[in-house]
Coordinates of C-alpha atoms in Angstrom, one line a residue:
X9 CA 225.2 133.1 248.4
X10 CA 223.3 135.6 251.2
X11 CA 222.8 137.7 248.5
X12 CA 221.1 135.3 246.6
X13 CA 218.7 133.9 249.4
X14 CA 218.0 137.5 250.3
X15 CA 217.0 138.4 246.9
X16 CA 214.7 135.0 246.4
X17 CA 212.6 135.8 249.6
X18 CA 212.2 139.7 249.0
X19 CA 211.0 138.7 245.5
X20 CA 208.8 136.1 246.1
X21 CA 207.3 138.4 249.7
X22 CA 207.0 140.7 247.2
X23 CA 204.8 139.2 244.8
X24 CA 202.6 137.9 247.1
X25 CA 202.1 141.0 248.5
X26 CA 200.9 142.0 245.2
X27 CA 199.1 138.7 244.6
X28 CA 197.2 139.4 247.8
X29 CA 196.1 143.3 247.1
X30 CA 194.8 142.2 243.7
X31 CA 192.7 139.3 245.0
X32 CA 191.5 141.3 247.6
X33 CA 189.8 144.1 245.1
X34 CA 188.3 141.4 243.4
X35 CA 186.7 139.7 246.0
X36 CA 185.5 143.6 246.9
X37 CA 184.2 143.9 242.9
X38 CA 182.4 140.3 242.7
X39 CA 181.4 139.5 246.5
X40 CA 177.8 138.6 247.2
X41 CA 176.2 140.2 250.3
X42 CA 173.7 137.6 251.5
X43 CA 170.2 138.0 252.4
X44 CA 170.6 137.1 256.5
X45 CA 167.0 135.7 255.8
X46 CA 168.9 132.5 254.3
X47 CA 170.2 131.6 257.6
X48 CA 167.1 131.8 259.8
X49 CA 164.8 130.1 256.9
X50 CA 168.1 127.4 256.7
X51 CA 167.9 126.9 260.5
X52 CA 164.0 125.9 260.9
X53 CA 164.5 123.6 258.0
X54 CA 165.0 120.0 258.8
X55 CA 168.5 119.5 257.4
X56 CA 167.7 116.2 255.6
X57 CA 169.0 117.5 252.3
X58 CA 166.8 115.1 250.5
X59 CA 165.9 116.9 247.5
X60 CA 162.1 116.2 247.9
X61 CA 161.8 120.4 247.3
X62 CA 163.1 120.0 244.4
X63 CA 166.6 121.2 245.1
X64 CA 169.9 120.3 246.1
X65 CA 170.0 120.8 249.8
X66 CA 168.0 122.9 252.6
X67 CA 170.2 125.5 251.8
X68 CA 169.4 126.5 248.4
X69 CA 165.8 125.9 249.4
X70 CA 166.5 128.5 251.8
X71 CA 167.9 130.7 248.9
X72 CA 164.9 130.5 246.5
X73 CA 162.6 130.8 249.2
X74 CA 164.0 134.2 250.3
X75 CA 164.3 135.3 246.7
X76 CA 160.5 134.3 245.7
X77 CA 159.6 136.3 248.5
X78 CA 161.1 139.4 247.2
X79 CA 160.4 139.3 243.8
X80 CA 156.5 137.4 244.3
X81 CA 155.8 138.4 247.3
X82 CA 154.8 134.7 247.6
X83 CA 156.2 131.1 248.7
X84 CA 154.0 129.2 245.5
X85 CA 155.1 126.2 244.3
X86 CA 157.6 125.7 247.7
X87 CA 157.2 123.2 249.7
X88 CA 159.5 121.4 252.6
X89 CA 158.0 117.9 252.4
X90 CA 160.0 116.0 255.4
X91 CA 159.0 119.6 257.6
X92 CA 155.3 119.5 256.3
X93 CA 153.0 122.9 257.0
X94 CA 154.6 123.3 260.2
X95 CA 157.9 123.9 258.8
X96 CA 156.5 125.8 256.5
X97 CA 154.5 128.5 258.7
X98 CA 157.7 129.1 260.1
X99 CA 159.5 130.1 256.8
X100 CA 156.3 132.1 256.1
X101 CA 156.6 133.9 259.4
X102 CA 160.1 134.5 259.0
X103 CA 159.8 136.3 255.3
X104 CA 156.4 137.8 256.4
X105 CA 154.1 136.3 254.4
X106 CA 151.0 133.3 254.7
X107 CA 151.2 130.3 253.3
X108 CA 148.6 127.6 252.0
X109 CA 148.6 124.1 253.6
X110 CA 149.0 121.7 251.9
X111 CA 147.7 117.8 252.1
X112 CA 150.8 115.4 253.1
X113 CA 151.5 112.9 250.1
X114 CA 152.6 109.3 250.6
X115 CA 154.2 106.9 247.6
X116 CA 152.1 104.4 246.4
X117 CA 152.8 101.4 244.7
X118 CA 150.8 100.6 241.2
X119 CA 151.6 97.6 240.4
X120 CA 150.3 94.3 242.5
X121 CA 151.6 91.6 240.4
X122 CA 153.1 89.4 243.0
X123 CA 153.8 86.2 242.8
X124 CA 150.5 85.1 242.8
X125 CA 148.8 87.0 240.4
X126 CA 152.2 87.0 237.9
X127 CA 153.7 83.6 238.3
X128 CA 157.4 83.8 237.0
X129 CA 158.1 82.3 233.9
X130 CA 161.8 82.8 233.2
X131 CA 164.5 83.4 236.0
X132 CA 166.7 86.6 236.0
X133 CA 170.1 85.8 236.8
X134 CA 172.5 89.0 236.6
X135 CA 173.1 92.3 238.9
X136 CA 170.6 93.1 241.7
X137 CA 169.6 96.2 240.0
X138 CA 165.8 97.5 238.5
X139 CA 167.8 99.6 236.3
X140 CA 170.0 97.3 234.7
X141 CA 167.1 94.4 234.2
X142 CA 164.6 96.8 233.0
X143 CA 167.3 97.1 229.9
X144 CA 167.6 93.4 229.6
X145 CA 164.0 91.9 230.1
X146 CA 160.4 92.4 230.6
X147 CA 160.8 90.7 233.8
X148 CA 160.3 87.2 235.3
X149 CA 156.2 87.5 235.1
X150 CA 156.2 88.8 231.5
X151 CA 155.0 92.4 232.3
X152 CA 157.1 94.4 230.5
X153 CA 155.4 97.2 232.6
X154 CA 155.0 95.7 235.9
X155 CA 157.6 95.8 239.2
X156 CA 160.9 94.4 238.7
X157 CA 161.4 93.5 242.6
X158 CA 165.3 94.2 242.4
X159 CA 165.0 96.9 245.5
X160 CA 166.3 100.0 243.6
X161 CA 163.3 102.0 245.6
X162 CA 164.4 100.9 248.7
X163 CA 168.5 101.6 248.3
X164 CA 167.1 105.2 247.3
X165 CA 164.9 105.2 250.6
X166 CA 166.5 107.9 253.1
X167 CA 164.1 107.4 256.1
X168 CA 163.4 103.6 256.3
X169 CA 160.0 104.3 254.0
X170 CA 160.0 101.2 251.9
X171 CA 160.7 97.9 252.0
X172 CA 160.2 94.7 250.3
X173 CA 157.8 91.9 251.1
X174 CA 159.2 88.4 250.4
X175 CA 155.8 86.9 249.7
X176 CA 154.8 89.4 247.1
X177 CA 157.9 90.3 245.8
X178 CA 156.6 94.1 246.2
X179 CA 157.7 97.1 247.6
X180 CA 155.7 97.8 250.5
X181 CA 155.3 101.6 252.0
X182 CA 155.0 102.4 255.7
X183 CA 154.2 105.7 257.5
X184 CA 157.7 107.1 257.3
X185 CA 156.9 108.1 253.9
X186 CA 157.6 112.0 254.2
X187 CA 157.1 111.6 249.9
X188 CA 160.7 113.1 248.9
X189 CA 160.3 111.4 245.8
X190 CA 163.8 109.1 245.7
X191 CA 161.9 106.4 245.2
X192 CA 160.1 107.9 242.2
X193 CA 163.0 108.6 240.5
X194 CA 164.8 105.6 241.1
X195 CA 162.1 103.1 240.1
X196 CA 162.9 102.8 235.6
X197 CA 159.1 101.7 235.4
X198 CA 157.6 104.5 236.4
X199 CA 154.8 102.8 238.9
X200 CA 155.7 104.5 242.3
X201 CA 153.3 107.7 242.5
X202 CA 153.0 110.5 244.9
X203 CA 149.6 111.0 245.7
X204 CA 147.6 113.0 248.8
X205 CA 147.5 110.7 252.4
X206 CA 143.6 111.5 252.3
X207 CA 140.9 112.0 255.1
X208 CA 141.7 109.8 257.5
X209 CA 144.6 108.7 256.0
X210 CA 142.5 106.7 252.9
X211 CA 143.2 106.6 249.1
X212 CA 142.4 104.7 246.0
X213 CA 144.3 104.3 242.9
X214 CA 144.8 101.6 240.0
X215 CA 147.4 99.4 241.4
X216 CA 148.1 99.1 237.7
X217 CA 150.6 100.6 234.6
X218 CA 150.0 98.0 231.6
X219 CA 148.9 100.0 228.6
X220 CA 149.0 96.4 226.6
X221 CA 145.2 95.8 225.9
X222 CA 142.9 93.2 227.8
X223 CA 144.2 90.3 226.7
X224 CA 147.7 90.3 226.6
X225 CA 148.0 92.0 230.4
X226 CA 145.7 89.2 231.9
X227 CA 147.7 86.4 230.7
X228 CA 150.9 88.3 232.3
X229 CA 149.0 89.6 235.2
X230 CA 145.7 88.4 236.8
X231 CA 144.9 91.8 238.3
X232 CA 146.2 93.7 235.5
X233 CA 143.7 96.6 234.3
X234 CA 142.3 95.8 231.1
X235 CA 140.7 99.0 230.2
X236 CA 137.3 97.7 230.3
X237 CA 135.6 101.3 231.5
X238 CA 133.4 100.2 233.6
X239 CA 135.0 102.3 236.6
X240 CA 134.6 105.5 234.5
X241 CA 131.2 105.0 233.9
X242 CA 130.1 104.2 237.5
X243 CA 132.4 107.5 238.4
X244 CA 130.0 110.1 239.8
X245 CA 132.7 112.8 239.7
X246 CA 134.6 112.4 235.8
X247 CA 137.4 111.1 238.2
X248 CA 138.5 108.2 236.3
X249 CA 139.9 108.4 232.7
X250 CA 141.1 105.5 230.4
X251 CA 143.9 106.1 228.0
X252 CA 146.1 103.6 226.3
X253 CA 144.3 100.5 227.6
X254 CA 144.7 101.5 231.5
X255 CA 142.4 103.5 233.9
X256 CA 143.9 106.6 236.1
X257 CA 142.0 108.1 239.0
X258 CA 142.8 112.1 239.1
X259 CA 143.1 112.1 243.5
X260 CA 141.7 115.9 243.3
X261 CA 138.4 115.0 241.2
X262 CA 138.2 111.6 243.9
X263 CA 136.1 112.0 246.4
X264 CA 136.2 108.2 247.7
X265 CA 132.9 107.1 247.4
X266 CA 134.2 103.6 246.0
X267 CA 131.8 102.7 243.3
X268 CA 135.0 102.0 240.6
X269 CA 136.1 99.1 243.1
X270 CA 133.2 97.3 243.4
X271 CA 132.8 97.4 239.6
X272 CA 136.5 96.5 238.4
X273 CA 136.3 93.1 237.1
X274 CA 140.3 92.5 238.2
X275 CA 140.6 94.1 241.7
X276 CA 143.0 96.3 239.8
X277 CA 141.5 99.0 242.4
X278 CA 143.0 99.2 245.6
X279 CA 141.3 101.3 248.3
X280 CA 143.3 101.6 251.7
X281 CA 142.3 102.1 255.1
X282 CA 138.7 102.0 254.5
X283 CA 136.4 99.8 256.6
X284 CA 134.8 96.5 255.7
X285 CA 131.9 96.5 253.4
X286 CA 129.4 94.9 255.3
X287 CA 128.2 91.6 253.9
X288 CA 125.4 91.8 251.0
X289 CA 122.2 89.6 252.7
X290 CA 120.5 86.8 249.6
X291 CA 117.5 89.7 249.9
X292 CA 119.6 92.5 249.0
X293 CA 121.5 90.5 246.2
X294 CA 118.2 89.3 244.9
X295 CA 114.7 90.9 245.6
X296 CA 112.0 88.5 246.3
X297 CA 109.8 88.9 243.5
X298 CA 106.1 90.0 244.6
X299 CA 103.5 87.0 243.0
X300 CA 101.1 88.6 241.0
X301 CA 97.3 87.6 242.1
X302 CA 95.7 84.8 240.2
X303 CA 91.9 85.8 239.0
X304 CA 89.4 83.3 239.7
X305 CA 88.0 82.1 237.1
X306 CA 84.6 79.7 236.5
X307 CA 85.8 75.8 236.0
X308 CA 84.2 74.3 233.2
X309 CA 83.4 70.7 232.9
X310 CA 84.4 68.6 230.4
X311 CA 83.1 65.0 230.4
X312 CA 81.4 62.9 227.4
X313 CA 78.8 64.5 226.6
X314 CA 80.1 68.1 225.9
X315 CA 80.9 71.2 228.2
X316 CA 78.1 72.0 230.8
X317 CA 76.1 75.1 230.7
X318 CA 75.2 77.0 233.3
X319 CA 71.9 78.0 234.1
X320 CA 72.6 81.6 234.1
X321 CA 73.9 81.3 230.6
X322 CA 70.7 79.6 229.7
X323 CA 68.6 82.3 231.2
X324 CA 70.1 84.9 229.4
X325 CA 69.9 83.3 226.2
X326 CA 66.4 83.1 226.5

């Protein structure tokens, strides 16, 4: 019975013994030797993991960032958007090379149909989620392109960004924005954008995604764009375009000067952060109107008898 125990545990101390030497030559053949770059670029980044870069974790943003660096020689197209240009001059510094700033970006919200402008006509009764309605319904207001209000931006929301406003039924976003882009992704209709913060933290966009044509969206949506063009036309700077019944500012071509708001028939033009217009005076709406001068001209009398004559009339016709 010895014997037998004995045997079992030089056998099985043998083959692990074996099991062991073999694993260990093949962790030699197929181990990766890792750029100690990864770790210091890993350490200045802000560990949120959100994916806003564009991959999984601040980790393999680490990884690409130190392999763009020695095969481009360049950091394009990478950007830390929770660590903003700071955070990214450090990375630069660390793999040697200069980076561009760039502007911060903030989520904006292009839809306005609140309960005001798109009174419900049905009631939704099901799951608190924007992706399951948007499969069911066009959505309480008729918009079958408009803001379903179910909060599936704001469950993706890492930072507190967004939130929704009980009177609008809107998604509402404040200046913890650091434009990851969950929101984007989570929101089925598409109408969360990420565009620049601007100078002095102003931006203007068509609070607006109905591509159904004039009619149609104004009966859904009394602030809906209709397409009408007149904001492209004012445009100074071929900003604006109008494709499938709904206008789009390009932000780079923008440069803010505000003549598409005060020509959009719908206020389907938002501009934020921007002072009050001043008041238009009744002189500036309508120019007085200069009165020509009358000419003076001779009276003639008319009684009984026939038109007078004047004397110098008479004079000459002799």
């Amino acid at each position: 019975m010895n014997d037998i125990l004995l045997f079992t545990l030089l056998t099985l101390g043998l083959l692990g013994t074996i099991l062991a030497v073999i694993l260990y030559f093949v962790a030699q053949k197929f181990k990766v030797i890792e750029d100690p770059k990864i770790d210091l670029v890993e350490d200045v980044l802000p560990k949120a993991n959100c994916g806003g870069c564009g991959f999984p974790g601040c980790r393999s943003f680490a990884e690409v960032s130190v392999k763009s660096a020695d095969e481009k020689g360049n950091l394009e197209g990478l950007n830390c958007p929770v660590g903003g240009n700071d955070v990214m001059k450090q990375v630069a510094d660390i793999l040697g090379l200069e980076v561009q700033e760039q502007d911060p970006m903030i989520a904006v919200i292009r839809c306005n149909g609140s309960h005001d402008h798109a009174p419900s006509k049905v009631l939704y009764d099901g799951p608190s989620s924007c992706s399951f309605a948007h499969n069911l319904f066009a959505g309480e207001g008729g918009c079958q392109f408009g803001c379903l209000g179910l909060g599936d931006c704001v469950a993706s929301c890492d930072f507190d960004a967004i939130h929704m406003n009980a009177e609008t039924g809107l998604p509402e976003v404040n200046d913890k924005c650091i434009a990851c882009g969950a929101c984007v992704k989570a929101c089925p209709r598409a109408i969360i954008e990420l565009r620049p913060k601007g100078k002095k933290d102003r931006r203007i966009f068509v609070s607006c995604v109905n591509k159904e044509k004039g009619g149609p969206a104004k009966k859904n949506c009394s602030v809906a764009c209709i397409g009408c063009s007149k904001c492209q036309q004012v445009c100074p700077f071929d900003a604006i375009t109008i494709a499938n019944n709904l206008a789009y500012i390009d932000f780079d071509k923008c440069k803010l000067c505000r003549k598409c708001v005060e020509v959009c028939p719908t206020n389907a033009i938002h501009e934020i952060n921007f002072p009050l217009r001043k008041p238009k005076s009744d002189a500036d709406q309508a120019p007085e109107k200069k009165e020509r001068p009358v000419k003076e001209t001779k009276a003639t009398t008319i009684d009984a008898a026939g038109p007078s004559i004047n004397e110098s009339d008479t004079e000459n016709k002799a």
